XYZ file of C-alpha atoms in Angstrom:
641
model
C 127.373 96.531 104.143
C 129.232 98.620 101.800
C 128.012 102.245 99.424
C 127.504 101.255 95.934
C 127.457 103.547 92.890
C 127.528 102.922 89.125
C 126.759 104.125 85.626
C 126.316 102.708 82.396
C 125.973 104.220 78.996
C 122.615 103.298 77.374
C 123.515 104.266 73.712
C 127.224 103.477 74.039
C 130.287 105.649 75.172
C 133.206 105.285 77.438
C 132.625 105.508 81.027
C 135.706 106.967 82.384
C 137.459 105.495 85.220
C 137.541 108.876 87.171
C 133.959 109.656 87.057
C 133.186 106.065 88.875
C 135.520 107.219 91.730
C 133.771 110.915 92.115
C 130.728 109.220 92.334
C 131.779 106.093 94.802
C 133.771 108.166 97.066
C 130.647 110.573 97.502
C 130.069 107.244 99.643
C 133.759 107.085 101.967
C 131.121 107.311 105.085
C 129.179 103.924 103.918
C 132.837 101.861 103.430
C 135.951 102.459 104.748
C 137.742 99.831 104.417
C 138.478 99.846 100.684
C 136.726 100.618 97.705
C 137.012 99.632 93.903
C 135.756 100.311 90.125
C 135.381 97.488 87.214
C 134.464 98.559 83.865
C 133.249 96.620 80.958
C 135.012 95.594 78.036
C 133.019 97.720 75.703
C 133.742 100.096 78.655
C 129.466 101.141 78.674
C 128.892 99.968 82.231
C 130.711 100.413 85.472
C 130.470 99.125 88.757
C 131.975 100.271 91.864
C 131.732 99.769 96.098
C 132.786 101.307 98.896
C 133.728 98.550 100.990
C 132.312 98.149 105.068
C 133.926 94.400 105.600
C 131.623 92.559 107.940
C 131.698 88.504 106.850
C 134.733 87.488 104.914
C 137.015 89.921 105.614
C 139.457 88.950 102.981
C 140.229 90.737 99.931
C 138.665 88.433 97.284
C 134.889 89.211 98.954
C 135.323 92.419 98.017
C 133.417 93.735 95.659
C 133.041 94.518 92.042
C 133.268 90.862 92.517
C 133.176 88.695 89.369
C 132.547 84.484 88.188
C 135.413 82.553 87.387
C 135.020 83.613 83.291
C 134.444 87.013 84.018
C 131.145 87.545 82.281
C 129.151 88.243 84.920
C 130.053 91.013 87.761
C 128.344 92.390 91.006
C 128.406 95.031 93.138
C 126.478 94.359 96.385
C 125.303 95.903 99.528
C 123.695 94.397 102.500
C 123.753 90.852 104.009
C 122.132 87.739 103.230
C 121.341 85.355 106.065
C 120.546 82.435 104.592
C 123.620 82.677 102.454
C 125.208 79.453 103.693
C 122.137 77.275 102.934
C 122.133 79.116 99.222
C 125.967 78.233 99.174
C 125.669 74.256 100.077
C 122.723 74.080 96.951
C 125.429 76.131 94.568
C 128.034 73.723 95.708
C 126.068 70.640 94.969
C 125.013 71.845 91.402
C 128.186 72.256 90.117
C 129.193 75.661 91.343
C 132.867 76.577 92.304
C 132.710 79.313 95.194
C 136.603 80.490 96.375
C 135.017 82.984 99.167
C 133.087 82.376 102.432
C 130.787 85.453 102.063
C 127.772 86.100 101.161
C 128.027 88.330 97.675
C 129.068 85.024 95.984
C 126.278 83.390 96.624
C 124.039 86.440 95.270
C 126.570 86.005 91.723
C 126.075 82.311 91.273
C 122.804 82.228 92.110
C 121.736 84.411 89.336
C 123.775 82.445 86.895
C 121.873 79.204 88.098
C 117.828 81.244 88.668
C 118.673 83.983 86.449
C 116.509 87.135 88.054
C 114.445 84.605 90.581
C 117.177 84.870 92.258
C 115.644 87.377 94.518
C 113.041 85.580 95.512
C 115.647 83.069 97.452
C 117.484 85.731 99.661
C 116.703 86.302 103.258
C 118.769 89.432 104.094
C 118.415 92.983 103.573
C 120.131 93.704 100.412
C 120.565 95.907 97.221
C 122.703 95.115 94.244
C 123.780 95.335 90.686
C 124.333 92.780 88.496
C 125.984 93.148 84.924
C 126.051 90.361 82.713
C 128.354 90.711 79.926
C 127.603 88.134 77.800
C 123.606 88.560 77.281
C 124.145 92.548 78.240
C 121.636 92.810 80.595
C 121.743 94.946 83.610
C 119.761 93.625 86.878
C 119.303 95.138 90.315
C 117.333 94.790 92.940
C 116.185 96.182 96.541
C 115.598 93.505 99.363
C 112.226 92.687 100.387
C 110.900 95.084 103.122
C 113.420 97.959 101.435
C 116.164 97.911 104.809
C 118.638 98.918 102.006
C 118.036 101.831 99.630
C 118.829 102.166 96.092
C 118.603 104.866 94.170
C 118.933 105.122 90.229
C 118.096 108.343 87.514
C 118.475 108.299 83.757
C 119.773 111.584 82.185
C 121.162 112.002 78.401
C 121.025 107.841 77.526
C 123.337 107.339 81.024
C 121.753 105.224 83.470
C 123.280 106.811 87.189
C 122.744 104.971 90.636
C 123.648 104.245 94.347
C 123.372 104.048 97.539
C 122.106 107.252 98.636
C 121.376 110.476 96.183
C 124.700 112.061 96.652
C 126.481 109.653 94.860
C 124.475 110.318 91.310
C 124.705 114.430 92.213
C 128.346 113.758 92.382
C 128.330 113.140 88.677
C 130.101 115.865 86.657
C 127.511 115.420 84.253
C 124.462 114.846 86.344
C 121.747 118.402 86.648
C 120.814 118.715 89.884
C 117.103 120.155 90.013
C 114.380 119.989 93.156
C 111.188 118.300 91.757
C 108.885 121.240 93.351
C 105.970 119.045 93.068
C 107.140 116.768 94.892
C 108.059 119.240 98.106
C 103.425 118.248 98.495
C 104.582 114.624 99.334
C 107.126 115.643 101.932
C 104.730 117.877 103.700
C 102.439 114.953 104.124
C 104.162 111.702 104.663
C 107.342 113.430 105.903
C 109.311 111.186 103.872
C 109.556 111.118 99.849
C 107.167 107.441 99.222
C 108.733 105.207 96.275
C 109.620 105.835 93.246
C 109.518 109.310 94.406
C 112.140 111.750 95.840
C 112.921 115.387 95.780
C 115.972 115.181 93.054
C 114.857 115.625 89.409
C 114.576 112.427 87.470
C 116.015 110.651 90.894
C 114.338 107.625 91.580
C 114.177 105.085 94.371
C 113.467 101.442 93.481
C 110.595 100.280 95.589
C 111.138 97.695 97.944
C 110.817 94.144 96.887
C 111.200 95.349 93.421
C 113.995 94.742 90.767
C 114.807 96.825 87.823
C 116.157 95.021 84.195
C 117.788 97.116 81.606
C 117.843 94.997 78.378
C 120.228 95.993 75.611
C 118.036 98.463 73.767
C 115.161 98.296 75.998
C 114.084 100.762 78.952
C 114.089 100.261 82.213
C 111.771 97.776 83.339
C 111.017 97.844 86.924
C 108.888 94.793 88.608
C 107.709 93.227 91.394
C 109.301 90.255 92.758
C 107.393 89.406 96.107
C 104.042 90.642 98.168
C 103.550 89.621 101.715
C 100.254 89.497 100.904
C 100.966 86.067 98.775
C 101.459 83.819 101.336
C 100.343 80.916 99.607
C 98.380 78.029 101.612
C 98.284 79.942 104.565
C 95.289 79.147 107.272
C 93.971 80.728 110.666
C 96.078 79.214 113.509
C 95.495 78.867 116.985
C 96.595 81.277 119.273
C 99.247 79.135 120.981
C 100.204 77.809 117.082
C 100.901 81.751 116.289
C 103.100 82.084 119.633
C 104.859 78.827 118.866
C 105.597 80.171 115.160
C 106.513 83.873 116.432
C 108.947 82.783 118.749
C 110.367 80.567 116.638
C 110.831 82.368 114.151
C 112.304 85.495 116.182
C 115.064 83.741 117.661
C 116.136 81.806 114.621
C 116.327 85.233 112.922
C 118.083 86.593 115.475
C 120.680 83.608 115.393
C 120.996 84.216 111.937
C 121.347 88.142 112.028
C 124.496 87.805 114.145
C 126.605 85.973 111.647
C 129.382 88.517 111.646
C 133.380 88.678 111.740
C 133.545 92.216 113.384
C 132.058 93.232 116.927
C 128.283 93.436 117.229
C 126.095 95.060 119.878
C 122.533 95.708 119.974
C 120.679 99.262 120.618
C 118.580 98.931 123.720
C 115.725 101.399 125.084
C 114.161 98.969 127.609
C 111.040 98.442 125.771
C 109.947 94.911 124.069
C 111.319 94.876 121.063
C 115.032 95.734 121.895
C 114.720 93.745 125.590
C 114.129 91.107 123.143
C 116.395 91.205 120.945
C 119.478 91.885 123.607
C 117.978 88.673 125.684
C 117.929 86.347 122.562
C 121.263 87.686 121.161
C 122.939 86.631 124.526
C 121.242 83.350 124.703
C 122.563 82.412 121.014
C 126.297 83.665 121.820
C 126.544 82.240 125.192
C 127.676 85.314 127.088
C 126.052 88.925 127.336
C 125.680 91.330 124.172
C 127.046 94.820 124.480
C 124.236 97.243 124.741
C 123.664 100.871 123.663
C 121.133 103.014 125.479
C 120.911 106.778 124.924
C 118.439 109.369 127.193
C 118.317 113.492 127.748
C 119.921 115.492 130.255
C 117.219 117.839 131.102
C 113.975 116.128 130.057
C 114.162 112.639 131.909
C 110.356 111.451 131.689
C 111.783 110.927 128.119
C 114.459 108.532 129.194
C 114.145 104.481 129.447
C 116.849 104.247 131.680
C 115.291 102.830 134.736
C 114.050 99.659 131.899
C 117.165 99.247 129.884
C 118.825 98.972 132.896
C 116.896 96.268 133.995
C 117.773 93.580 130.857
C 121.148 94.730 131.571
C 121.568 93.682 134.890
C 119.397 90.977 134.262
C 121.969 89.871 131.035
C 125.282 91.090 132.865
C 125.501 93.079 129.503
C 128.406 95.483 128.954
C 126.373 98.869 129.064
C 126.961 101.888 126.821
C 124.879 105.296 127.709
C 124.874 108.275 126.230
C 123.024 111.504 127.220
C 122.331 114.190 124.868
C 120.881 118.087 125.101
C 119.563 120.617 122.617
C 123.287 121.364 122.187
C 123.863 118.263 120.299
C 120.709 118.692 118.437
C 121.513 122.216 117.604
C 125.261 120.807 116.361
C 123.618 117.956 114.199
C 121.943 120.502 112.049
C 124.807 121.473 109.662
C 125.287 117.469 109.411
C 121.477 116.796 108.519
C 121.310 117.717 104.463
C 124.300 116.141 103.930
C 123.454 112.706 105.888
C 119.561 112.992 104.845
C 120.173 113.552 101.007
C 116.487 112.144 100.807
C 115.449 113.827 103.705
C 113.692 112.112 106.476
C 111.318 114.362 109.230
C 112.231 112.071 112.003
C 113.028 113.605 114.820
C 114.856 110.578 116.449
C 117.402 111.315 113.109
C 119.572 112.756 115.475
C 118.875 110.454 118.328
C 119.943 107.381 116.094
C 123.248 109.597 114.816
C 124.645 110.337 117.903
C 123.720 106.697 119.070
C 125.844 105.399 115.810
C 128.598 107.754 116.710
C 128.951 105.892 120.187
C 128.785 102.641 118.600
C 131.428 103.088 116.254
C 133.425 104.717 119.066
C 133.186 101.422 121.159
C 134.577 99.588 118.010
C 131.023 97.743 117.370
C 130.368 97.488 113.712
C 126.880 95.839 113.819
C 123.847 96.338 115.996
C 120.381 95.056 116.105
C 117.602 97.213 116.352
C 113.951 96.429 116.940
C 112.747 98.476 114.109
C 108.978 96.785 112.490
C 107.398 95.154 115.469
C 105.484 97.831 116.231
C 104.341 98.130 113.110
C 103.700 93.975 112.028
C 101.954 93.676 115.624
C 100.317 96.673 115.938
C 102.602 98.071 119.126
C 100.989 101.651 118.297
C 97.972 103.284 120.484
C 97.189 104.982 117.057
C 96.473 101.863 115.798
C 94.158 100.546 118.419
C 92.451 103.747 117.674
C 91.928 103.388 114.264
C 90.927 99.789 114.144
C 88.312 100.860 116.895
C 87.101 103.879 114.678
C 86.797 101.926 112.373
C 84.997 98.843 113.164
C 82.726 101.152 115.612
C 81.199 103.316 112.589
C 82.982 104.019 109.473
C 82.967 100.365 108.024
C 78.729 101.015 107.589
C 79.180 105.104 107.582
C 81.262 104.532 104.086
C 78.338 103.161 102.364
C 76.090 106.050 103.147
C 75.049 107.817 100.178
C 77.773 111.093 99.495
C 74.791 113.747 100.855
C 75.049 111.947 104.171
C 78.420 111.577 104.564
C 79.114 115.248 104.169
C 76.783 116.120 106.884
C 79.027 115.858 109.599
C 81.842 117.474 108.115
C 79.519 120.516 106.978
C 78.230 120.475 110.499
C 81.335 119.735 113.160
C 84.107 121.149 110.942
C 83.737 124.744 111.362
C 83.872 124.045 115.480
C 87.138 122.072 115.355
C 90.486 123.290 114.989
C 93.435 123.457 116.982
C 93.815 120.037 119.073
C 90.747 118.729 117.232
C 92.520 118.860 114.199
C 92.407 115.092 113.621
C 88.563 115.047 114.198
C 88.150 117.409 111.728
C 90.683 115.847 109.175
C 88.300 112.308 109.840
C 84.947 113.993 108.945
C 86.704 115.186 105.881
C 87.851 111.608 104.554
C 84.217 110.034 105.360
C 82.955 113.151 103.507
C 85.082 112.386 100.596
C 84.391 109.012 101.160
C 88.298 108.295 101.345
C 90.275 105.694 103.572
C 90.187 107.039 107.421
C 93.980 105.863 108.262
C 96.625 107.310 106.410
C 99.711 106.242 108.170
C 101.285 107.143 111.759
C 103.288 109.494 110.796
C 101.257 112.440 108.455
C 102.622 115.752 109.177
C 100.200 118.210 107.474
C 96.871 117.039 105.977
C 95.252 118.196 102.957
C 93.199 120.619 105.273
C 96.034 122.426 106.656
C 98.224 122.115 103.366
C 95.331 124.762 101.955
C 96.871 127.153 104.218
C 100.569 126.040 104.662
C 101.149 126.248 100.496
C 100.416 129.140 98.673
C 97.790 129.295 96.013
C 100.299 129.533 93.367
C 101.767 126.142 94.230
C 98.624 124.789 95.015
C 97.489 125.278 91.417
C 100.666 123.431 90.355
C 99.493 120.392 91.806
C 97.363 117.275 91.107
C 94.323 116.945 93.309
C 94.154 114.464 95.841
C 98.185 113.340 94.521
C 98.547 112.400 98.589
C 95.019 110.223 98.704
C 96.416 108.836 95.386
C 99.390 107.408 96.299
C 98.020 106.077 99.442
C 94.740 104.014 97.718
C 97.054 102.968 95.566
C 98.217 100.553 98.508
C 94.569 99.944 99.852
C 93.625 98.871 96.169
C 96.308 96.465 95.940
C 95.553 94.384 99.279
C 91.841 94.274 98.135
C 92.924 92.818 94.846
C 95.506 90.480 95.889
C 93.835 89.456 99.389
C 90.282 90.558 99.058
C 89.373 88.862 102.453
C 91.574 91.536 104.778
C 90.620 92.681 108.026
C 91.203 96.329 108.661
C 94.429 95.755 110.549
C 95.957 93.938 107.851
C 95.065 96.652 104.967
C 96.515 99.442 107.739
C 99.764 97.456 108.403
C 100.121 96.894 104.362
C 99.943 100.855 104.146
C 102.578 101.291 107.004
C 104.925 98.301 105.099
C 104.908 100.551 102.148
C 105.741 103.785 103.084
C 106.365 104.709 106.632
C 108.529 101.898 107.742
C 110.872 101.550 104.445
C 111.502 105.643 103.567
C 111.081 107.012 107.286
C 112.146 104.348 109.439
C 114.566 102.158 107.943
C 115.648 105.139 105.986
C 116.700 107.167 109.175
C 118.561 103.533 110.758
C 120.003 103.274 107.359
C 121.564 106.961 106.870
C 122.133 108.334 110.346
C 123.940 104.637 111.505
C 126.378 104.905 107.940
C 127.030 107.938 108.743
C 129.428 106.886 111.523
C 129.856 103.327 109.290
C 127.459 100.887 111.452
C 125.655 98.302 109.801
C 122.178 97.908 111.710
C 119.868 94.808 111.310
C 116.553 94.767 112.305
C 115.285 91.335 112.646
C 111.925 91.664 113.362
C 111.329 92.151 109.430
C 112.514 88.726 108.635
C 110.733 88.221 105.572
C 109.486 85.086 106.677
C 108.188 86.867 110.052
C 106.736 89.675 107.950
C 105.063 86.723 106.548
C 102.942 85.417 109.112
C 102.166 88.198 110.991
C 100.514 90.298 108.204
C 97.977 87.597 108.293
C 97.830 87.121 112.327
C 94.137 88.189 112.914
C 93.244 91.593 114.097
C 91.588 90.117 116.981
C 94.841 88.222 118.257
C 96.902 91.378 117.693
C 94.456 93.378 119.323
C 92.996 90.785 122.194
C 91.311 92.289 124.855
C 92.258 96.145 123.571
C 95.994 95.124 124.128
C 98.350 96.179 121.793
C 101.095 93.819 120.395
C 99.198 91.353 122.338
C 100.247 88.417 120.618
C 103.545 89.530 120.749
C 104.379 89.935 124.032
C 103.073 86.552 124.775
C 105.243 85.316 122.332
C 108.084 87.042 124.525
C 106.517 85.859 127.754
C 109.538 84.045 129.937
C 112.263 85.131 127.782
C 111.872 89.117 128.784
C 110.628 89.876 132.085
C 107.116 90.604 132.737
C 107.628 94.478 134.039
C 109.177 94.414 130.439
C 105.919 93.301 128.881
C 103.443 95.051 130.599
C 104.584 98.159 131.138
C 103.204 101.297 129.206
C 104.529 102.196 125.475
C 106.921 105.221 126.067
C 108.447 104.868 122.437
C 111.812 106.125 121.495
C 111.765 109.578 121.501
C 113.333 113.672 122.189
C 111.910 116.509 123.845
C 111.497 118.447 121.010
C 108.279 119.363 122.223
C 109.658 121.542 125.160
C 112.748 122.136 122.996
C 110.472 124.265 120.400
C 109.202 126.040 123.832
C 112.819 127.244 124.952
C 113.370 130.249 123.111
C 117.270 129.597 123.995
C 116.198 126.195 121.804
C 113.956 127.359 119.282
C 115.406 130.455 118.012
C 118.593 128.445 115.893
C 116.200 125.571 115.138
C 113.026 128.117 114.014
C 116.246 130.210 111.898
C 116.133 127.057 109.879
C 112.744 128.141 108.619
C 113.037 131.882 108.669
C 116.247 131.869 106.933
C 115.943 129.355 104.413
C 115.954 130.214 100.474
C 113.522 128.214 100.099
C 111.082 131.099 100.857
C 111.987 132.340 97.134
C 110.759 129.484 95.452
C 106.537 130.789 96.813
C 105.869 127.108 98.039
C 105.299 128.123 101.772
C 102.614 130.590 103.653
C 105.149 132.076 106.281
C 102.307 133.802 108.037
C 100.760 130.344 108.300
C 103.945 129.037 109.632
C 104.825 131.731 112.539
C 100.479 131.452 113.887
C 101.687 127.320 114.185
C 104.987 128.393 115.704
C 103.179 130.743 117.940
C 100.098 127.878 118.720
C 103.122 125.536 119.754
C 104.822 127.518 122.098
C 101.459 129.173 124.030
C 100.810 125.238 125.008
C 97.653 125.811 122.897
C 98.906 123.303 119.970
C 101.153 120.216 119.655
C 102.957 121.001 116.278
C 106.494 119.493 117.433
C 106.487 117.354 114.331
C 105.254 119.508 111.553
C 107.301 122.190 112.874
C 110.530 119.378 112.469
C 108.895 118.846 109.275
C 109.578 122.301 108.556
C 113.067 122.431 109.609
C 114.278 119.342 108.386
C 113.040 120.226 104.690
C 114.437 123.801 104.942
C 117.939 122.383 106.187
C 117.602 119.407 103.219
C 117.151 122.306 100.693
C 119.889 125.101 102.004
C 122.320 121.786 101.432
C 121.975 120.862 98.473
C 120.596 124.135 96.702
C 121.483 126.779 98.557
C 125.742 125.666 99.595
C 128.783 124.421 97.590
C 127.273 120.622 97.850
C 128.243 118.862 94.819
């Protein structure tokens, strides 16, 4: 796990060994234990890494790491857990390999499979490759997107890294807000690939690499699609619980090859009871385990569970207990650790977590981030699927008249808690996809009054609905024969789980230095349960069903059956305490970006007010408020570089 930054010079030009530190040490936070710049002979490209040792601890795994002629270099972040099989097959064809890591495996292998290399990793992973001798620049983002890359092209220089900051760092980079983009963030509460709020900032999508040919632009492509899984048939039930658990604990096996400490974060639901239980089995003794709750609001806390697997394991146990006085001191953190900013409230929840980690001298920890969303673990879900198959599977096909009667008829009655009633009469209306993703913040409905008209008229119609049929599209083309679940779950693959929650395990945990791995998104798991049938994941109106009999006898069954809580803050009753709210709500108020006319204030303060009569849930667009209002007071309105 390291920070990675680069540039080269598309048209020629001498990259400057200076500049390459500015922008890698922008990244001290993602490595610090060492860090390192190679430039190119015709001194066009550079490469450098802020090192996080975590397998091969040596000096000669760091990277820029190069072959044994020097022609070809990399710069790599991540881990690949199949390295060691990839490593015996380089061996046998002739390969000389003087490390044990894993980043030499990555170099070789593209001098043996060229780009295809990709498609041999297991791992979470992003990289840059620079090959001299055919001068041809290669990166690529693992396959579920775990690890971010970002890259921008300004004035014939090709910038990237790790996170944003490192390509703002550039003396000669412009910093500039895309304004249309602020639309996007509203909605999905995250910026969806290629997108972000930076000017000419992209983010490669995951399971995509990008090739920059000498001469050529940049050619991004797609180098897997879960969707592909080639030969695959309808199992039994007890063949998919056989396969899942299988699978599971040799990825957990696999996720723990380390040579620093290693602990696991643990709520008490499934996913993490899990993973803590399976870690211990593989290592022979108990895992350390990191729990974390609130002082004042315990109906929030998982304590009595986690406990549970820990006295169960004889785990080492870490808690930690925070208040709205951490949140309120995590604010002046939150630009600078969410460069591409992420309306999660459990940001902080995961940051302070990290901090205790690190604190404890654990570098790694597993998470259990993606089995909600590969076995539907979400009552939202259940919801839609039922909406769904219930009505709007034959309503869709009504002619446009029809479909608008409804909405003409129910709309002007609903508001408030109905919100989401309303906002579903409006996509049958429109005849549009009914589930846009768990985690929408405004819809177009209340965007009309949230943005002013000005910036409205700025704006593409439909640019949201766009982006998301865009994903909808592609499963119908590439596996025509899906069942709702499995077109909803593509959706959530795409954008939710990759830029909101990966992005806020990814950010908040390198801010304190910890590598997380989350293997539940084992691309090979990702796999097969895209294609488990709705009516397995979903037996008997359970959710995760299949899962958690997967799980049976290695968690306990209280474990199992007990009632999804999910991993969350009281920022509900936090936005109700006017002790709370008023620093939090100053974000808003205060912000410059007022000036910029994108925002209805009024609109804002009758939600605010809404919220704290009890009349109105609007904890999460209100975060979504104050997390985009702290993002842009960062980075536009301070001394941020």
């Amino acid at each position: 796990m390291c920070g990675i930054s680069g540039l080269y010079k598309l048209k020629g030009g001498e990259i400057l060994d200076s500049e390459l530190s500015h922008m890698r040490d922008a990244l001290k936070h993602r490595g610090p234990d060492g860090a390192a710049n190679f430039i190119s002979k015709n001194k066009n490209v550079g490469l450098s890494q802020r090192r996080l040792a975590i397998i091969d601890l040596s000096p000669e795994a760091a990277c820029p790491m190069t072959n044994e002629d020097g022609t070809v270099w990399i710069t790599f972040n991540g881990e690949i857990y199949n390295f060691q099989e990839l490593r015996e097959d380089l061996l046998k064809k002739g390969h000389t390999l003087k490390t044990h890591g894993d980043t030499e495996t990555i170099l070789h292998g593209y001098e043996e499979y060229g780009t295809d290399v990709v498609k041999r990793l297991n791992g979470m992973f992003a990289f840059v490759i620079w090959d001299e001798k055919r001068e041809v620049l290669f990166a690529a983002r693992d396959h579920i997107g775990i690890k971010p890359f970002y890259y921008a092209v300004q004035d014939d220089t090709f910038y990237f890294g790790s996170e944003p900051k490192a390509i703002l760092a550039h003396p000669s980079f412009r910093k500039e807000l895309a304004k249309e983009n602020v639309s996007y963030y509203l909605t999905f509460a995250c910026m969806p690939a290629p997108l972000t709020l930076f000017r000419d900032i992209k983010k490669l999508p995951a399971a995509h690499f990008l090739l920059i040919e000498k001469g050529a632009d940049v050619n991004v492509r797609e180098y897997w699609n879960p969707l592909m899984r080639e030969g695959e048939s309808e199992k039994s039930e007890e063949e998919y619980i056989h396969e899942i658990r299988s699978l599971l604990t040799d990825s957990i096996r696999k996720q723990m090859v380390s040579d620093v400490p290693f602990g696991c974060f643990l709520s008490g639901g499934i996913d993490s009871s899990t993973n803590a239980t399976l870690m211990s089995r593989a290592i022979g003794k108990p895992v350390e385990t990191f729990s974390v709750g609130s002082d004042e609001h315990p109906h929030y806390n998982e304590f009595e569970y986690s406990r549970k697997i820990v006295e169960l394991l004889g785990a080492k146990s870490h808690e930690l207990i925070v208040s709205e006085k951490d949140l309120l001191a995590f604010l002046p953190d939150y630009g600078f650790s969410a460069d591409d900013p992420n309306g999660d409230q459990i940001c902080f929840l995961v940051y302070y977590l990290s901090k205790l980690i690190r604190k404890s001298c654990v570098i790694v920890a597993q998470v259990g981030e993606g089995a909600d969303e590969l076995f539907a673990g979400y009552p939202a879900y259940l919801l839609s699927v039922r909406l769904h198959n219930a009505g709007w599977r034959f309503l869709r096909y009504l002619p446009r008249f029809l479909r608008k009667i409804p909405h003409w008829m129910l709309s002007p009655l609903l508001s408030g808690k109905y919100e989401f009633q309303k906002e579903y009469f409006r996509r049958l209306a429109d005849g549009e996809e009914p589930f846009w993703g768990n985690a929408i913040a405004f819809t177009p409905s209340q965007k009309r009054q949230l943005l002013t008209p000005e910036y409205r008229a700025t704006l593409t119609p439909g640019h949201e609905y766009a982006t998301i049929k865009s994903y909808y599209d592609e499963v119908d083309r590439v596996h025509p024969g899906a069942d709702f679940l499995e077109r909803l779950t593509y959706l959530e693959l795409k954008i939710r789980l990759p830029e909101l929650l990966l992005a806020r395990v990814d950010k908040m945990g390198m801010a304190h230095s910890i590598e997380a791995r989350v293997p539940f998104l084992d691309k090979r798991l990702v796999e097969l349960a895209l294609h488990i049938p709705e009516k397995l994941k979903l037996k008997k109106r359970i959710t995760k069903y299949i899962l958690k009999k997967a799980v049976q006898g290695i968690i306990p069954d209280e474990i199992i059956s007990r009632k999804k809580q999910g991993f969350g803050a009281p920022m509900t009753e936090w936005l109700k305490n006017p002790k709370t709210a008023e620093p939090l709500l100053a974000a808003i108020k205060n912000s410059k970006l007022r000036e910029l006319g994108i925002l209805d204030y009024d609109y804002i303060d009758r939600i605010i007010s809404l919220h704290q009569s009890g009349a109105v849930n609007h904890n999460f667009r209100i975060w979504n408020l104050i997390s985009l209002s702290l993002w842009y007071d960062y980075w536009f309105s301070s001394n941020a570089s």
